[in-house]
PDB file of C-alpha atoms in Angstrom:
ATOM      1  CA  MET A 790      47.695  60.412 -82.616  1.00 50.00           C
ATOM      2  CA  PHE A 791      50.053  61.851 -79.827  1.00 54.00           C
ATOM      3  CA  ASP A 792      50.141  65.293 -81.385  1.00 59.00           C
ATOM      4  CA  PHE A 793      46.310  65.250 -81.817  1.00 52.00           C
ATOM      5  CA  MET A 794      45.747  64.361 -78.200  1.00 51.00           C
ATOM      6  CA  SER A 795      48.593  66.991 -76.581  1.00 56.00           C
ATOM      7  CA  GLU A 796      46.611  69.851 -78.992  1.00 55.00           C
ATOM      8  CA  ILE A 797      43.323  68.546 -77.088  1.00 49.00           C
ATOM      9  CA  ASP A 798      44.731  68.820 -74.016  1.00 53.00           C
ATOM     10  CA  LYS A 799      46.201  72.325 -74.587  1.00 50.00           C
ATOM     11  CA  TYR A 800      42.878  73.535 -75.641  1.00 50.00           C
ATOM     12  CA  ARG A 801      40.776  71.841 -72.896  1.00 53.00           C
ATOM     13  CA  ASN A 802      43.328  73.368 -70.172  1.00 56.00           C
ATOM     14  CA  LYS A 803      42.730  76.837 -71.392  1.00 64.00           C
ATOM     15  CA  ARG A 804      40.091  79.180 -70.027  1.00 67.00           C
ATOM     16  CA  SER A 805      37.024  80.021 -72.185  1.00 72.00           C
ATOM     17  CA  PHE A 806      34.912  83.089 -71.863  1.00 68.00           C
ATOM     18  CA  SER A 807      31.551  84.066 -73.455  1.00 78.00           C
ATOM     19  CA  LYS A 808      31.669  87.838 -74.834  1.00 75.00           C
ATOM     20  CA  VAL A 809      30.238  90.626 -72.855  1.00 69.00           C
ATOM     21  CA  ASN A 810      30.309  94.197 -72.487  1.00 64.00           C
ATOM     22  CA  SER A 811      33.314  94.244 -69.723  1.00 60.00           C
ATOM     23  CA  GLN A 812      32.835  97.929 -69.369  1.00 65.00           C
ATOM     24  CA  ASP A 813      29.379  96.875 -67.184  1.00 83.00           C
ATOM     25  CA  LEU A 814      30.056  94.276 -64.947  1.00 86.00           C
ATOM     26  CA  LYS A 815      27.339  94.939 -62.589  1.00 89.00           C
ATOM     27  CA  SER A 816      24.671  94.333 -65.310  1.00 90.00           C
ATOM     28  CA  VAL A 817      26.533  91.315 -66.428  1.00 91.00           C
ATOM     29  CA  LEU A 818      26.260  90.396 -62.483  1.00 94.00           C
ATOM     30  CA  LYS A 819      22.552  91.377 -62.370  1.00 94.00           C
ATOM     31  CA  ASN A 820      21.818  89.378 -65.703  1.00 92.00           C
ATOM     32  CA  GLU A 821      23.600  86.188 -64.493  1.00 94.00           C
ATOM     33  CA  LEU A 822      21.965  86.298 -61.282  1.00 97.00           C
ATOM     34  CA  THR A 823      18.707  86.827 -62.905  1.00 96.00           C
ATOM     35  CA  LYS A 824      19.165  83.711 -64.930  1.00 94.00           C
ATOM     36  CA  ILE A 825      20.164  81.423 -62.116  1.00 96.00           C
ATOM     37  CA  GLY A 826      17.277  82.910 -59.898  1.00 95.00           C
ATOM     38  CA  ASP A 827      14.802  82.010 -62.788  1.00 96.00           C
ATOM     39  CA  ASP A 828      15.747  78.299 -62.422  1.00 94.00           C
ATOM     40  CA  PRO A 829      13.955  76.566 -59.927  1.00 92.00           C
ATOM     41  CA  GLU A 830      16.633  74.085 -59.560  1.00 91.00           C
ATOM     42  CA  LYS A 831      19.367  76.564 -58.594  1.00 93.00           C
ATOM     43  CA  LEU A 832      19.602  78.838 -55.370  1.00 94.00           C
ATOM     44  CA  VAL A 833      22.329  81.752 -55.255  1.00 97.00           C
ATOM     45  CA  LEU A 834      24.242  81.251 -51.790  1.00 97.00           C
ATOM     46  CA  ASP A 835      26.902  84.122 -52.029  1.00 97.00           C
ATOM     47  CA  VAL A 836      28.340  86.475 -54.415  1.00 97.00           C
ATOM     48  CA  VAL A 837      32.222  86.873 -53.756  1.00 97.00           C
ATOM     49  CA  TYR A 838      34.683  89.552 -55.090  1.00 95.00           C
ATOM     50  CA  LYS A 839      38.038  87.786 -55.437  1.00 92.00           C
ATOM     51  CA  ASN A 840      40.923  88.912 -57.536  1.00 87.00           C
ATOM     52  CA  GLU A 841      39.090  91.565 -59.817  1.00 89.00           C
ATOM     53  CA  GLU A 842      36.671  88.753 -60.688  1.00 93.00           C
ATOM     54  CA  ILE A 843      33.046  88.272 -59.518  1.00 95.00           C
ATOM     55  CA  LEU A 844      32.017  84.877 -58.379  1.00 96.00           C
ATOM     56  CA  ILE A 845      28.461  83.537 -58.116  1.00 97.00           C
ATOM     57  CA  VAL A 846      28.242  80.737 -55.802  1.00 98.00           C
ATOM     58  CA  TYR A 847      24.874  78.594 -56.144  1.00 97.00           C
ATOM     59  CA  ARG A 848      23.402  75.237 -55.394  1.00 95.00           C
ATOM     60  CA  ASN A 849      22.165  73.231 -58.229  1.00 93.00           C
ATOM     61  CA  ASN A 850      19.675  70.430 -57.149  1.00 89.00           C
ATOM     62  CA  LEU A 851      19.201  67.690 -59.616  1.00 73.00           C
ATOM     63  CA  ASP A 852      15.679  66.570 -58.470  1.00 71.00           C
ATOM     64  CA  LEU A 853      13.684  69.196 -56.531  1.00 64.00           C
ATOM     65  CA  GLU A 854      11.348  66.428 -54.920  1.00 73.00           C
ATOM     66  CA  ASP A 855      14.759  64.679 -53.330  1.00 73.00           C
ATOM     67  CA  LYS A 856      16.031  67.096 -50.642  1.00 71.00           C
ATOM     68  CA  TYR A 857      18.627  64.497 -49.693  1.00 76.00           C
ATOM     69  CA  GLY A 858      19.992  63.482 -53.214  1.00 86.00           C
ATOM     70  CA  ASN A 859      22.712  64.502 -55.426  1.00 92.00           C
ATOM     71  CA  PHE A 860      23.530  68.322 -55.804  1.00 95.00           C
ATOM     72  CA  PHE A 861      26.110  70.862 -57.135  1.00 96.00           C
ATOM     73  CA  ILE A 862      27.743  73.722 -55.778  1.00 97.00           C
ATOM     74  CA  GLU A 863      28.791  75.603 -58.806  1.00 96.00           C
ATOM     75  CA  LEU A 864      30.682  79.003 -59.715  1.00 96.00           C
ATOM     76  CA  LYS A 865      29.750  81.590 -62.326  1.00 94.00           C
ATOM     77  CA  VAL A 866      32.773  83.369 -62.894  1.00 93.00           C
ATOM     78  CA  ILE A 867      32.472  87.138 -64.264  1.00 92.00           C
ATOM     79  CA  THR A 868      35.591  88.712 -65.306  1.00 90.00           C
ATOM     80  CA  SER A 869      36.621  91.728 -67.788  1.00 87.00           C
ATOM     81  CA  GLN A 870      37.079  89.083 -70.359  1.00 86.00           C
ATOM     82  CA  GLY A 871      33.674  87.630 -70.011  1.00 86.00           C
ATOM     83  CA  VAL A 872      31.865  85.155 -68.342  1.00 89.00           C
ATOM     84  CA  LEU A 873      33.923  81.603 -67.665  1.00 85.00           C
ATOM     85  CA  LYS A 874      32.135  79.006 -69.848  1.00 82.00           C
ATOM     86  CA  ASP A 875      34.015  76.218 -67.938  1.00 80.00           C
ATOM     87  CA  ARG A 876      32.694  73.874 -65.333  1.00 85.00           C
ATOM     88  CA  VAL A 877      33.731  74.721 -61.957  1.00 93.00           C
ATOM     89  CA  ARG A 878      31.810  72.873 -59.345  1.00 95.00           C
ATOM     90  CA  LEU A 879      31.776  70.570 -56.330  1.00 97.00           C
ATOM     91  CA  ALA A 880      29.580  67.512 -56.706  1.00 97.00           C
ATOM     92  CA  ALA A 881      28.083  65.993 -53.598  1.00 97.00           C
ATOM     93  CA  LYS A 882      25.312  63.816 -52.110  1.00 95.00           C
ATOM     94  CA  TYR A 883      23.708  62.952 -48.917  1.00 93.00           C
ATOM     95  CA  THR A 884      24.417  59.612 -47.620  1.00 90.00           C
ATOM     96  CA  MET A 885      22.152  59.991 -44.794  1.00 86.00           C
ATOM     97  CA  ARG A 886      20.238  62.817 -43.436  1.00 86.00           C
ATOM     98  CA  GLU A 887      23.406  64.139 -41.543  1.00 92.00           C
ATOM     99  CA  VAL A 888      26.027  63.256 -43.758  1.00 95.00           C
ATOM    100  CA  ILE A 889      27.275  64.766 -47.058  1.00 97.00           C
ATOM    101  CA  GLU A 890      29.596  62.870 -49.153  1.00 97.00           C
ATOM    102  CA  ILE A 891      32.121  65.000 -51.398  1.00 98.00           C
ATOM    103  CA  LEU A 892      31.871  63.051 -55.050  1.00 96.00           C
ATOM    104  CA  GLU A 893      33.989  65.405 -56.743  1.00 95.00           C
ATOM    105  CA  ILE A 894      35.637  68.886 -57.092  1.00 95.00           C
ATOM    106  CA  GLN A 895      35.902  69.981 -60.697  1.00 93.00           C
ATOM    107  CA  VAL A 896      38.382  72.706 -61.276  1.00 91.00           C
ATOM    108  CA  PHE A 897      40.799  71.931 -64.409  1.00 86.00           C
ATOM    109  CA  GLY A 898      43.237  73.481 -66.444  1.00 84.00           C
ATOM    110  CA  ASP A 899      43.966  77.280 -66.243  1.00 86.00           C
ATOM    111  CA  ASN A 900      41.432  77.498 -63.674  1.00 87.00           C
ATOM    112  CA  GLN A 901      43.483  75.799 -61.092  1.00 90.00           C
ATOM    113  CA  HIS A 902      45.410  77.697 -58.214  1.00 90.00           C
ATOM    114  CA  ARG A 903      42.899  80.432 -58.308  1.00 93.00           C
ATOM    115  CA  GLY A 904      40.778  79.686 -54.812  1.00 95.00           C
ATOM    116  CA  TYR A 905      37.741  78.506 -56.613  1.00 96.00           C
ATOM    117  CA  GLY A 906      38.016  74.907 -54.957  1.00 96.00           C
ATOM    118  CA  SER A 907      38.043  76.776 -51.431  1.00 97.00           C
ATOM    119  CA  VAL A 908      35.082  78.897 -52.316  1.00 98.00           C
ATOM    120  CA  LEU A 909      33.239  75.622 -53.303  1.00 98.00           C
ATOM    121  CA  LEU A 910      34.204  73.822 -50.151  1.00 98.00           C
ATOM    122  CA  THR A 911      33.549  77.002 -47.956  1.00 98.00           C
ATOM    123  CA  ALA A 912      30.008  76.852 -49.512  1.00 98.00           C
ATOM    124  CA  LEU A 913      29.647  73.311 -48.499  1.00 98.00           C
ATOM    125  CA  ILE A 914      30.886  73.516 -45.348  1.00 98.00           C
ATOM    126  CA  ASP A 915      27.978  76.547 -44.747  1.00 97.00           C
ATOM    127  CA  ILE A 916      25.579  74.360 -45.630  1.00 95.00           C
ATOM    128  CA  ALA A 917      26.541  71.748 -43.326  1.00 96.00           C
ATOM    129  CA  LEU A 918      26.463  74.409 -40.710  1.00 96.00           C
ATOM    130  CA  GLU A 919      23.235  75.849 -41.641  1.00 93.00           C
ATOM    131  CA  ASN A 920      21.406  72.283 -41.939  1.00 91.00           C
ATOM    132  CA  SER A 921      23.169  70.546 -38.815  1.00 92.00           C
ATOM    133  CA  ILE A 922      24.829  68.020 -40.790  1.00 94.00           C
ATOM    134  CA  LYS A 923      27.114  65.933 -38.665  1.00 96.00           C
ATOM    135  CA  GLU A 924      30.147  65.409 -41.304  1.00 97.00           C
ATOM    136  CA  ILE A 925      31.261  65.914 -44.703  1.00 98.00           C
ATOM    137  CA  SER A 926      33.051  62.929 -45.906  1.00 98.00           C
ATOM    138  CA  GLY A 927      34.995  61.744 -49.270  1.00 97.00           C
ATOM    139  CA  TRP A 928      38.239  60.323 -50.447  1.00 96.00           C
ATOM    140  CA  ILE A 929      41.348  61.179 -52.503  1.00 95.00           C
ATOM    141  CA  SER A 930      41.681  59.046 -55.944  1.00 93.00           C
ATOM    142  CA  TYR A 931      45.149  57.539 -56.985  1.00 90.00           C
ATOM    143  CA  ALA A 932      44.259  59.374 -60.155  1.00 89.00           C
ATOM    144  CA  ASP A 933      45.671  62.466 -58.068  1.00 90.00           C
ATOM    145  CA  GLU A 934      48.778  60.993 -57.038  1.00 90.00           C
ATOM    146  CA  ASP A 935      50.876  63.678 -58.488  1.00 91.00           C
ATOM    147  CA  HIS A 936      49.491  66.329 -56.429  1.00 92.00           C
ATOM    148  CA  PHE A 937      48.813  64.498 -52.855  1.00 95.00           C
ATOM    149  CA  ASP A 938      50.645  67.123 -50.810  1.00 95.00           C
ATOM    150  CA  LYS A 939      48.620  69.818 -52.301  1.00 96.00           C
ATOM    151  CA  LEU A 940      45.503  67.784 -51.774  1.00 96.00           C
ATOM    152  CA  ASP A 941      46.438  67.201 -48.217  1.00 97.00           C
ATOM    153  CA  TYR A 942      47.123  70.664 -47.463  1.00 98.00           C
ATOM    154  CA  PHE A 943      43.694  71.879 -49.161  1.00 97.00           C
ATOM    155  CA  TYR A 944      41.429  69.658 -47.109  1.00 98.00           C
ATOM    156  CA  LYS A 945      43.271  70.248 -43.915  1.00 98.00           C
ATOM    157  CA  LYS A 946      43.243  74.043 -44.381  1.00 98.00           C
ATOM    158  CA  HIS A 947      39.421  73.701 -44.332  1.00 98.00           C
ATOM    159  CA  GLY A 948      39.359  71.367 -41.206  1.00 98.00           C
ATOM    160  CA  PHE A 949      39.236  68.152 -42.564  1.00 98.00           C
ATOM    161  CA  ALA A 950      41.080  65.198 -41.305  1.00 98.00           C
ATOM    162  CA  VAL A 951      43.120  63.184 -44.091  1.00 98.00           C
ATOM    163  CA  PHE A 952      43.768  59.662 -43.208  1.00 96.00           C
ATOM    164  CA  TRP A 953      45.942  58.071 -45.978  1.00 95.00           C
ATOM    165  CA  LEU A 954      45.514  54.288 -46.371  1.00 90.00           C
ATOM    166  CA  ASP A 955      47.545  51.504 -47.183  1.00 80.00           C
ATOM    167  CA  ASN A 956      47.486  50.987 -51.139  1.00 70.00           C
ATOM    168  CA  LYS A 957      47.849  47.436 -50.978  1.00 65.00           C
ATOM    169  CA  ARG A 958      44.443  47.138 -49.695  1.00 67.00           C
ATOM    170  CA  HIS A 959      42.955  50.036 -51.679  1.00 67.00           C
ATOM    171  CA  VAL A 960      42.837  50.012 -55.599  1.00 70.00           C
ATOM    172  CA  HIS A 961      41.563  53.394 -56.156  1.00 86.00           C
ATOM    173  CA  LYS A 962      41.167  55.032 -52.707  1.00 90.00           C
ATOM    174  CA  ALA A 963      44.224  56.660 -51.673  1.00 93.00           C
ATOM    175  CA  ALA A 964      42.796  58.408 -48.596  1.00 95.00           C
ATOM    176  CA  ASP A 965      39.867  59.211 -46.795  1.00 96.00           C
ATOM    177  CA  ILE A 966      38.891  62.743 -45.784  1.00 98.00           C
ATOM    178  CA  ILE A 967      36.366  63.659 -43.138  1.00 98.00           C
ATOM    179  CA  TRP A 968      34.868  67.035 -41.456  1.00 98.00           C
ATOM    180  CA  ILE A 969      33.104  66.838 -38.377  1.00 98.00           C
ATOM    181  CA  ASN A 970      30.689  69.555 -37.303  1.00 96.00           C
ATOM    182  CA  ASP A 971      31.977  70.864 -34.081  1.00 92.00           C
ATOM    183  CA  ARG A 972      28.495  72.549 -33.362  1.00 85.00           C
ATOM    184  CA  TYR A 973      26.330  69.155 -33.558  1.00 75.00           C
TER     185      TYR A 973
END
């Protein structure tokens, strides 16, 4: 059983691509932008050229009627190998009209340490600045205990305060994170 589980982990952490004509990345970009643009729940926020990859940053609203509900900021990653199939996204929700809570940043396996989390968090901060959001909050889970130091650095690099908690009182939450809009 253990061998089976380690095999699943090995494949889950590998990057998976759809096949495209790698000679014409501009056409692939145009096609992916059209697909996103044709979906009324999605809005392209930016196109970023990073490390020989093209990143389409877009917002995915789960409910068009609910302006202040849950949403995702997602990346469509285009490379010479194809379009990344793996999910790379930030899940968030409005807890009040002026507060956004980060629910989760999903960047797994071989997609980690490529700057995708920074692109996602920067897009969220841009949304906050453009919409007069007072703060962005969230928390760090004990499930991430093996890389607390990296998470602390990551959030502070993006202007968040990190408040580490006494683990005797908090079963799941290791730290609170908060970003305050200094323009507000």
